Coordinates of C-alpha atoms and ligand atoms in Angstrom, one line a residue:
M66 CA 14.7 119.0 273.8
T67 CA 12.5 122.8 273.9
A68 CA 12.9 124.8 270.7
S69 CA 15.7 126.8 270.0
E70 CA 16.7 130.7 270.1
P71 CA 19.0 132.0 268.0
G72 CA 21.9 131.7 268.8
D73 CA 21.0 128.3 271.2
V74 CA 22.4 125.3 270.8
A75 CA 19.8 122.9 269.1
D76 CA 19.1 119.4 267.8
V77 CA 18.1 118.5 264.1
I78 CA 18.8 115.6 262.1
L79 CA 21.1 117.0 258.9
V80 CA 19.3 114.7 256.1
R81 CA 21.6 115.0 252.6
Y82 CA 20.3 113.3 249.6
G83 CA 21.8 112.3 246.3
E84 CA 22.7 115.0 244.0
L85 CA 22.9 112.8 240.7
A86 CA 18.9 112.2 241.1
L87 CA 18.7 115.6 240.8
K88 CA 20.1 116.7 237.2
G89 CA 17.7 117.9 235.0
G90 CA 14.3 119.8 236.1
N91 CA 12.8 117.7 238.7
R92 CA 15.5 119.3 241.8
A93 CA 11.7 120.8 243.5
D94 CA 9.8 118.0 242.6
F95 CA 12.0 115.8 244.3
E96 CA 13.0 117.6 247.2
R97 CA 9.2 118.7 248.3
Q98 CA 8.1 115.1 247.8
L99 CA 11.7 113.8 250.1
A100 CA 10.5 116.7 253.0
N101 CA 6.8 115.2 252.9
N102 CA 7.6 111.7 253.0
I103 CA 10.2 112.3 256.1
R104 CA 7.2 114.1 257.6
V105 CA 4.5 111.2 257.0
A106 CA 7.1 108.6 258.0
L107 CA 7.9 110.3 261.2
E108 CA 4.2 111.4 262.0
P109 CA 3.6 108.6 264.4
I110 CA 6.9 108.8 266.4
T111 CA 7.4 112.3 267.5
P112 CA 6.0 116.2 266.1
A113 CA 8.8 117.3 263.7
K114 CA 9.6 120.9 262.0
V115 CA 10.7 119.0 258.3
E116 CA 12.6 122.1 256.0
R117 CA 14.5 122.0 253.1
S118 CA 17.9 124.3 252.8
W119 CA 20.3 124.4 250.0
G120 CA 20.9 120.9 249.3
R121 CA 19.5 119.7 252.7
I122 CA 16.5 118.8 254.4
L123 CA 16.7 119.8 258.5
V124 CA 14.4 117.7 260.7
R125 CA 14.1 119.1 263.8
P126 CA 12.1 116.3 266.1
E127 CA 10.4 117.2 269.1
R128 CA 11.7 114.0 271.0
R129 CA 12.9 110.3 270.2
L130 CA 15.9 111.7 268.4
E131 CA 17.2 107.9 268.6
V132 CA 14.0 106.6 266.7
A133 CA 13.7 109.0 264.5
M134 CA 16.7 108.3 263.0
R135 CA 16.2 105.0 262.3
R136 CA 12.6 105.0 260.9
L137 CA 14.6 108.0 258.5
Q138 CA 16.7 104.7 257.3
D139 CA 13.6 103.5 255.6
V140 CA 12.5 107.3 253.9
F141 CA 14.0 106.3 250.1
G142 CA 16.3 109.2 248.8
L143 CA 18.3 110.0 251.5
T144 CA 21.7 109.0 251.3
S145 CA 22.9 109.8 255.0
I146 CA 21.5 112.0 257.9
S147 CA 23.7 112.9 261.2
P148 CA 22.4 114.2 264.3
A149 CA 23.8 118.0 264.7
R150 CA 24.0 120.5 267.3
V151 CA 23.4 124.1 265.8
A152 CA 25.9 127.6 266.7
P153 CA 25.5 131.2 265.8
L154 CA 28.1 132.1 262.5
E155 CA 31.3 133.3 265.0
F156 CA 34.4 130.8 265.3
A157 CA 34.2 130.9 269.1
A158 CA 30.9 129.5 269.1
I159 CA 31.4 127.0 266.7
S160 CA 34.4 125.9 268.0
D161 CA 33.2 125.6 270.9
L162 CA 30.7 123.5 270.2
A163 CA 33.0 121.7 268.6
E164 CA 34.4 120.8 271.4
R165 CA 31.7 119.5 272.8
V166 CA 30.2 117.5 270.4
F167 CA 33.5 115.7 270.3
D168 CA 33.4 115.1 274.1
E169 CA 30.5 113.4 273.6
A170 CA 31.2 111.1 270.4
L171 CA 34.6 110.4 272.8
A172 CA 32.7 109.7 276.1
E173 CA 30.5 106.8 273.2
W174 CA 33.5 105.7 271.7
P175 CA 33.3 102.0 272.0
R176 CA 37.6 101.4 272.5
P177 CA 40.2 102.2 274.6
G178 CA 43.6 103.3 272.8
P179 CA 44.3 105.8 270.4
L180 CA 41.8 107.3 267.6
R181 CA 42.1 109.0 264.7
F182 CA 40.1 111.5 264.1
R183 CA 39.7 114.7 261.7
V184 CA 37.8 117.8 261.2
R185 CA 35.8 118.6 258.4
T186 CA 34.0 122.0 257.2
T187 CA 32.3 122.7 254.3
R188 CA 30.7 126.0 253.9
S189 CA 27.4 127.3 251.6
E190 CA 27.7 130.9 253.5
K191 CA 30.5 132.3 251.5
S192 CA 30.6 135.1 253.8
F193 CA 32.3 133.7 256.9
P194 CA 35.7 135.0 257.6
L195 CA 37.3 131.9 257.9
T196 CA 37.9 129.0 254.7
S197 CA 37.0 125.9 255.3
V198 CA 40.5 124.8 255.6
E199 CA 41.4 127.7 258.1
V200 CA 38.3 125.9 260.3
D201 CA 39.5 123.0 259.6
R202 CA 42.9 123.2 261.2
A203 CA 41.7 125.7 264.3
V204 CA 39.2 123.0 265.5
G205 CA 40.9 120.7 264.8
G206 CA 44.3 121.5 266.7
R207 CA 42.3 122.6 269.7
L208 CA 40.5 119.6 269.8
K209 CA 43.6 117.3 269.4
E210 CA 44.7 119.1 272.9
R211 CA 41.5 117.2 274.7
D212 CA 43.6 113.9 274.5
A213 CA 47.1 112.7 274.4
R214 CA 45.5 109.5 272.5
L215 CA 44.2 111.4 270.0
T216 CA 46.0 111.8 266.1
V217 CA 44.9 113.7 263.3
D218 CA 44.4 111.7 260.0
L219 CA 43.1 113.6 256.8
A220 CA 42.8 110.5 254.9
E221 CA 41.4 107.7 256.9
P222 CA 39.8 109.1 260.4
E223 CA 38.1 106.5 262.4
L224 CA 36.1 110.0 263.8
L225 CA 35.1 112.6 261.6
V226 CA 33.7 115.9 263.1
G227 CA 31.7 117.5 260.4
I228 CA 31.0 121.8 260.6
D229 CA 28.6 122.7 257.8
V230 CA 28.4 126.3 257.5
R231 CA 25.3 127.6 256.5
T232 CA 23.1 130.8 256.1
E233 CA 21.4 130.3 259.1
G234 CA 24.1 128.7 261.3
A235 CA 26.7 126.4 261.4
Y236 CA 25.7 122.8 262.1
V237 CA 28.1 120.4 263.6
F238 CA 28.3 116.7 263.7
A239 CA 30.2 113.8 264.8
R240 CA 27.9 110.6 263.9
R241 CA 26.4 109.8 260.2
L242 CA 24.4 107.2 259.4
D243 CA 23.5 105.9 255.9
G244 CA 20.3 106.4 254.0
P245 CA 18.9 103.6 252.1
G246 CA 19.6 105.6 249.0
G247 CA 17.0 105.7 245.8
L248 CA 14.3 108.1 244.8
P249 CA 11.9 109.5 247.0
V250 CA 8.7 107.1 246.7
G251 CA 5.9 108.8 244.5
T252 CA 8.6 110.8 242.1
L253 CA 8.5 108.4 239.5
G254 CA 4.5 107.2 239.8
R255 CA 2.9 103.9 240.7
A256 CA 2.9 100.8 240.2
L257 CA 0.3 97.8 240.9
C258 CA 2.8 95.0 242.6
L259 CA 1.6 91.0 241.7
I260 CA 2.7 89.6 245.4
S261 CA 2.6 86.1 246.3
G262 CA 3.5 84.6 250.1
G263 CA 6.9 83.9 248.5
I264 CA 10.3 84.9 248.8
D265 CA 10.7 87.1 245.6
S266 CA 7.7 89.2 245.0
P267 CA 8.3 91.4 248.2
V268 CA 11.9 91.6 247.4
A269 CA 10.4 93.0 244.0
A270 CA 7.9 95.6 245.5
Y271 CA 10.9 96.9 247.6
L272 CA 13.1 97.2 244.9
A273 CA 10.7 99.3 243.3
Q274 CA 10.0 101.8 245.8
K275 CA 13.4 102.1 246.5
R276 CA 13.0 103.6 242.4
G277 CA 10.6 106.2 243.5
L278 CA 8.1 104.3 242.3
S279 CA 4.8 104.3 244.4
M280 CA 3.3 100.9 245.3
A281 CA -0.5 99.0 245.4
Y282 CA -0.6 95.1 245.1
V283 CA -2.9 92.1 244.1
T284 CA -2.5 88.6 245.3
Y285 CA -4.4 86.0 244.2
H286 CA -6.2 83.3 246.1
A287 CA -7.5 79.6 246.0
A288 CA -10.3 79.8 248.5
P289 CA -11.8 77.5 249.3
F290 CA -9.0 75.1 248.1
I291 CA -6.6 76.9 249.8
G292 CA -6.8 78.6 253.2
E293 CA -7.4 82.0 254.8
S294 CA -3.7 82.0 256.3
A295 CA -2.3 82.5 252.6
K296 CA -4.1 85.7 252.7
K297 CA -3.1 86.7 256.3
K298 CA 0.6 85.8 254.8
V299 CA 0.5 88.1 252.1
V300 CA -1.3 91.3 254.5
D301 CA 1.8 90.4 257.0
L302 CA 4.1 90.9 254.2
V303 CA 2.7 94.3 252.8
R304 CA 2.4 95.3 256.3
V305 CA 6.3 95.2 256.2
L306 CA 6.6 97.3 252.7
S307 CA 4.6 99.7 254.1
R308 CA 7.2 101.6 256.2
F309 CA 8.6 102.5 252.7
Q310 CA 6.2 104.8 251.0
P311 CA 3.9 107.7 252.4
R312 CA 0.5 106.8 251.8
H313 CA -1.6 103.9 252.7
S314 CA -0.3 100.3 250.8
R315 CA -3.6 99.4 249.2
L316 CA -3.6 95.3 248.4
W317 CA -6.3 93.3 246.5
V318 CA -7.0 90.0 247.3
V319 CA -9.0 88.6 243.8
P320 CA -10.6 85.0 244.0
F321 CA -9.0 83.3 241.7
A322 CA -10.0 79.8 242.0
A323 CA -12.8 79.8 239.3
A324 CA -10.4 80.9 236.9
Q325 CA -7.8 78.1 238.0
V326 CA -11.2 75.5 237.7
A327 CA -11.7 76.7 234.1
I328 CA -8.0 76.4 233.0
R329 CA -7.8 73.0 234.5
D330 CA -10.4 72.1 232.5
V331 CA -9.3 72.7 229.0
G332 CA -6.8 70.1 229.4
T333 CA -3.2 70.4 228.4
S334 CA -1.9 70.5 232.4
S335 CA 1.6 71.6 231.0
Y336 CA 0.5 75.2 230.3
R337 CA -1.6 75.5 233.4
T338 CA 1.0 77.4 235.1
V339 CA 1.7 79.7 232.1
L340 CA -2.5 80.3 231.8
Y341 CA -2.4 80.9 235.3
R342 CA 0.1 83.8 235.3
R343 CA -1.8 85.2 232.1
M344 CA -4.7 85.6 234.1
M345 CA -3.0 87.0 236.4
Q346 CA -1.5 89.3 233.8
R347 CA -5.1 90.4 232.9
I348 CA -6.5 90.9 236.1
A349 CA -3.7 93.2 236.9
S350 CA -3.5 95.4 234.1
R351 CA -7.5 96.2 235.1
L352 CA -6.9 96.8 238.4
A353 CA -4.0 99.2 237.5
E354 CA -6.6 101.4 236.2
R355 CA -8.4 101.8 239.0
E356 CA -4.9 102.1 241.4
E357 CA -3.9 104.9 238.2
A358 CA -0.4 102.3 238.1
L359 CA 0.8 102.8 235.1
A360 CA 3.4 99.3 234.8
L361 CA 2.9 96.2 237.0
V362 CA 5.6 94.7 239.4
T363 CA 6.7 91.1 239.5
G364 CA 9.3 88.7 240.9
E365 CA 9.7 86.6 238.1
S366 CA 13.9 86.1 237.3
L367 CA 15.4 84.4 234.2
G368 CA 16.1 81.0 235.1
Q369 CA 15.0 80.7 238.6
V370 CA 12.5 78.5 238.5
A371 CA 12.1 76.0 234.9
S372 CA 8.7 77.9 234.0
Q373 CA 10.9 81.1 234.2
T374 CA 12.4 80.9 230.7
L375 CA 12.3 83.9 227.9
E376 CA 10.0 82.0 225.9
N377 CA 7.2 81.5 229.1
L378 CA 7.8 85.3 230.3
T379 CA 6.9 86.3 226.4
C380 CA 3.7 84.3 226.8
I381 CA 2.7 86.0 230.3
Q382 CA 4.0 89.6 229.0
A383 CA 1.5 89.0 226.9
A384 CA -1.4 89.4 228.5
A385 CA -0.8 92.1 230.1
T386 CA -1.7 95.6 228.5
L387 CA 1.1 97.5 230.5
P388 CA 4.9 97.3 230.7
V389 CA 6.4 94.2 233.4
I390 CA 8.9 95.4 235.6
R391 CA 10.8 92.6 237.0
P392 CA 13.4 94.3 239.3
L393 CA 15.0 90.6 240.3
V394 CA 14.9 89.4 236.8
S395 CA 19.1 88.8 236.8
F396 CA 19.1 88.2 240.1
D397 CA 20.6 84.9 241.8
K398 CA 18.4 83.6 244.5
E399 CA 21.1 84.4 247.5
E400 CA 21.4 88.0 246.3
T401 CA 17.6 88.4 246.7
V402 CA 17.3 86.4 250.2
R403 CA 19.9 88.7 251.4
I404 CA 17.9 91.9 250.7
A405 CA 15.0 90.3 252.2
R406 CA 17.0 89.2 255.0
R407 CA 17.7 92.8 255.6
I408 CA 14.1 94.3 254.8
G409 CA 12.3 91.7 257.3
T410 CA 10.1 89.7 254.5
F411 CA 12.3 86.6 254.6
E412 CA 11.1 85.2 257.5
L413 CA 7.2 85.5 256.8
S414 CA 8.1 84.3 253.4
S415 CA 9.8 81.2 254.8
V416 CA 6.5 80.5 256.7
Q417 CA 5.3 77.4 254.5
E418 CA 1.7 78.2 252.9
P419 CA 0.1 77.2 250.0
D420 CA 0.3 79.3 246.9
C421 CA -3.0 79.4 244.5
C422 CA 0.2 78.4 241.4
T423 CA 0.1 75.0 243.6
L424 CA -3.2 73.8 242.6
F425 CA -3.7 71.4 239.7
M426 CA 0.3 71.4 239.7
P427 CA 1.3 70.1 236.2
T428 CA 3.6 67.2 236.4
K429 CA 5.4 68.3 233.7
P430 CA 5.2 72.3 232.9
V431 CA 6.0 73.6 229.9
I432 CA 9.3 74.6 229.4
R433 CA 9.4 76.9 225.7
G434 CA 5.3 78.3 225.8
R435 CA 4.1 78.9 222.5
P436 CA 1.9 81.9 222.6
E437 CA 0.0 80.2 219.7
L438 CA -0.8 77.4 221.8
C439 CA -2.4 79.9 225.2
A440 CA -4.4 82.0 222.3
E441 CA -5.4 77.9 221.4
L442 CA -6.5 76.7 224.5
E443 CA -7.5 80.6 225.9
S444 CA -10.3 80.6 222.9
R445 CA -11.6 77.5 224.8
L446 CA -12.5 80.0 228.1
D447 CA -14.6 82.8 228.6
I448 CA -12.1 85.0 229.5
A449 CA -13.6 88.5 229.5
R450 CA -16.5 86.1 232.1
L451 CA -13.6 85.5 234.0
V452 CA -11.5 88.2 234.5
E453 CA -14.9 90.3 235.3
N454 CA -16.1 87.8 238.0
A455 CA -12.8 87.6 239.5
L456 CA -12.9 92.0 240.0
A457 CA -16.1 91.7 240.9
G458 CA -14.8 89.6 244.0
A459 CA -11.8 91.3 245.0
E460 CA -11.4 92.8 248.6
L461 CA -9.6 95.5 249.2
V462 CA -7.2 96.1 252.0
S463 CA -5.8 98.8 253.3
I464 CA -3.0 99.5 255.2
P465 CA -1.5 103.0 257.0
P466 CA 2.2 103.6 256.3
Q467 CA 3.4 103.1 259.7
G468 CA 4.8 99.3 258.8
Ligands
LIG2 P1 7.2 84.2 244.6 O1 8.9 84.3 245.6 O2 7.7 86.3 244.3 O3 6.3 83.7 244.6 P2 8.4 83.0 242.9 O4 9.9 83.0 242.2 O5 8.3 81.9 243.3 O6 8.1 84.1 243.0 P3 7.1 82.2 240.9 O7 5.8 81.3 241.5 O8 6.6 81.8 239.2 O9 8.1 82.6 241.1 O10 5.8 83.8 240.6 C1 6.8 84.5 239.8 C2 6.0 85.7 240.1 O11 4.2 85.6 239.8 C3 6.0 86.5 241.6 O12 7.2 86.5 241.8 C4 4.6 87.1 242.0 O13 5.0 88.7 241.3 C5 3.4 86.6 240.7 N1 2.6 85.1 241.4 C6 2.9 84.0 242.0 N2 2.1 84.3 242.2 C7 0.9 84.7 242.7 C8 -0.3 85.1 243.5 N3 -0.5 84.0 244.3 N4 -0.8 86.2 243.8 C9 0.1 87.6 242.8 N5 0.9 87.3 242.0 C10 1.1 86.4 242.3
LIG3 MG1 5.9 82.2 244.4

């Protein structure tokens, strides 16, 4: 594709985004961040012009249009996209272009036989001499003549030809791909996700990113009791998640075995899991400071495993100094698995790999943990030193945003 001349036919991707999110004073931030995220997402694929225009973002990739469109489907905040061609603001030119776009769509239509279609015009340029309905009728009438199998269906068309009349030209399109919805990553700040190699926490990170949070990660690793492959698994998961955000995904790999040994040695084995989790929250709260993250994210869900009761979550939460966000709190496992499959983390997560939590596993974990007992058991530990040592051994892995 070459750059367009005035009046020429040019390829552009019309990007739509959620208007609801724009209530309040955040509109400009939202649009700026979305345009930026689009730019970064396309960088490894093609040079592209990205500009904002009255409630839309216009993307002009130099090449690889189809790949670029698929990539845009990972950019949160965007509700739908259409590859479009542009005509100058004259009815004859618009109508000719609509015919061409329509013919292209018909040529690729998967079935023979009858086809219901309609034209739908929207106008943000109100000086255009024809109303939307007049354009619909005139262009629709002309398109219908193209083929005897065509009927107009305003309510439930199978093929919709859109005409978007804007100040700089009329955009004509016949395809509309769903975007992922959500809010542009970065508009709501930053959080730190406690990620294991399991199914849940990667999905929790994905959902938090979808709500506009830029994500950093921490994983706890029980070397030498548990091998390097557990760590590699988490790195691979973060790599999958990295395609949803514009900046590098920073993963802290924290040595956790010393803390676990110390916790084992205080006895009361039923409290081990809860005490491990409390330790994780403490260390994560400190790392969050380094990351300028304002919240922690976990994959915990109520009642999913015996240890995830309100009582235990309360004990665990109490060790954090930041709010703990649990996007999956009310999810059934099947709902989480469905998302994991869709975003491409399920297969990785399903590879059996020992997690640090399985180390010195209690035979009977406590179901209703009591905060006073947690505090009492921990009073026998040098918590501050364990936290400092873990932080001192933390290793940073930084993954670029192309997934
Ligand atoms: P997941 O599938 O995410 O492992 P889960 O359902 O297995 O979750 P738990 O094993 O009880 O539940 O873990 C609860 C949460 O604690 C996880 O979702 C994750 O946020 C955090 N977590 C558990 N183990 C680790 C770890 N090794 N490193 C970092 N975070 C962890
Ligand atoms: Mg787990």
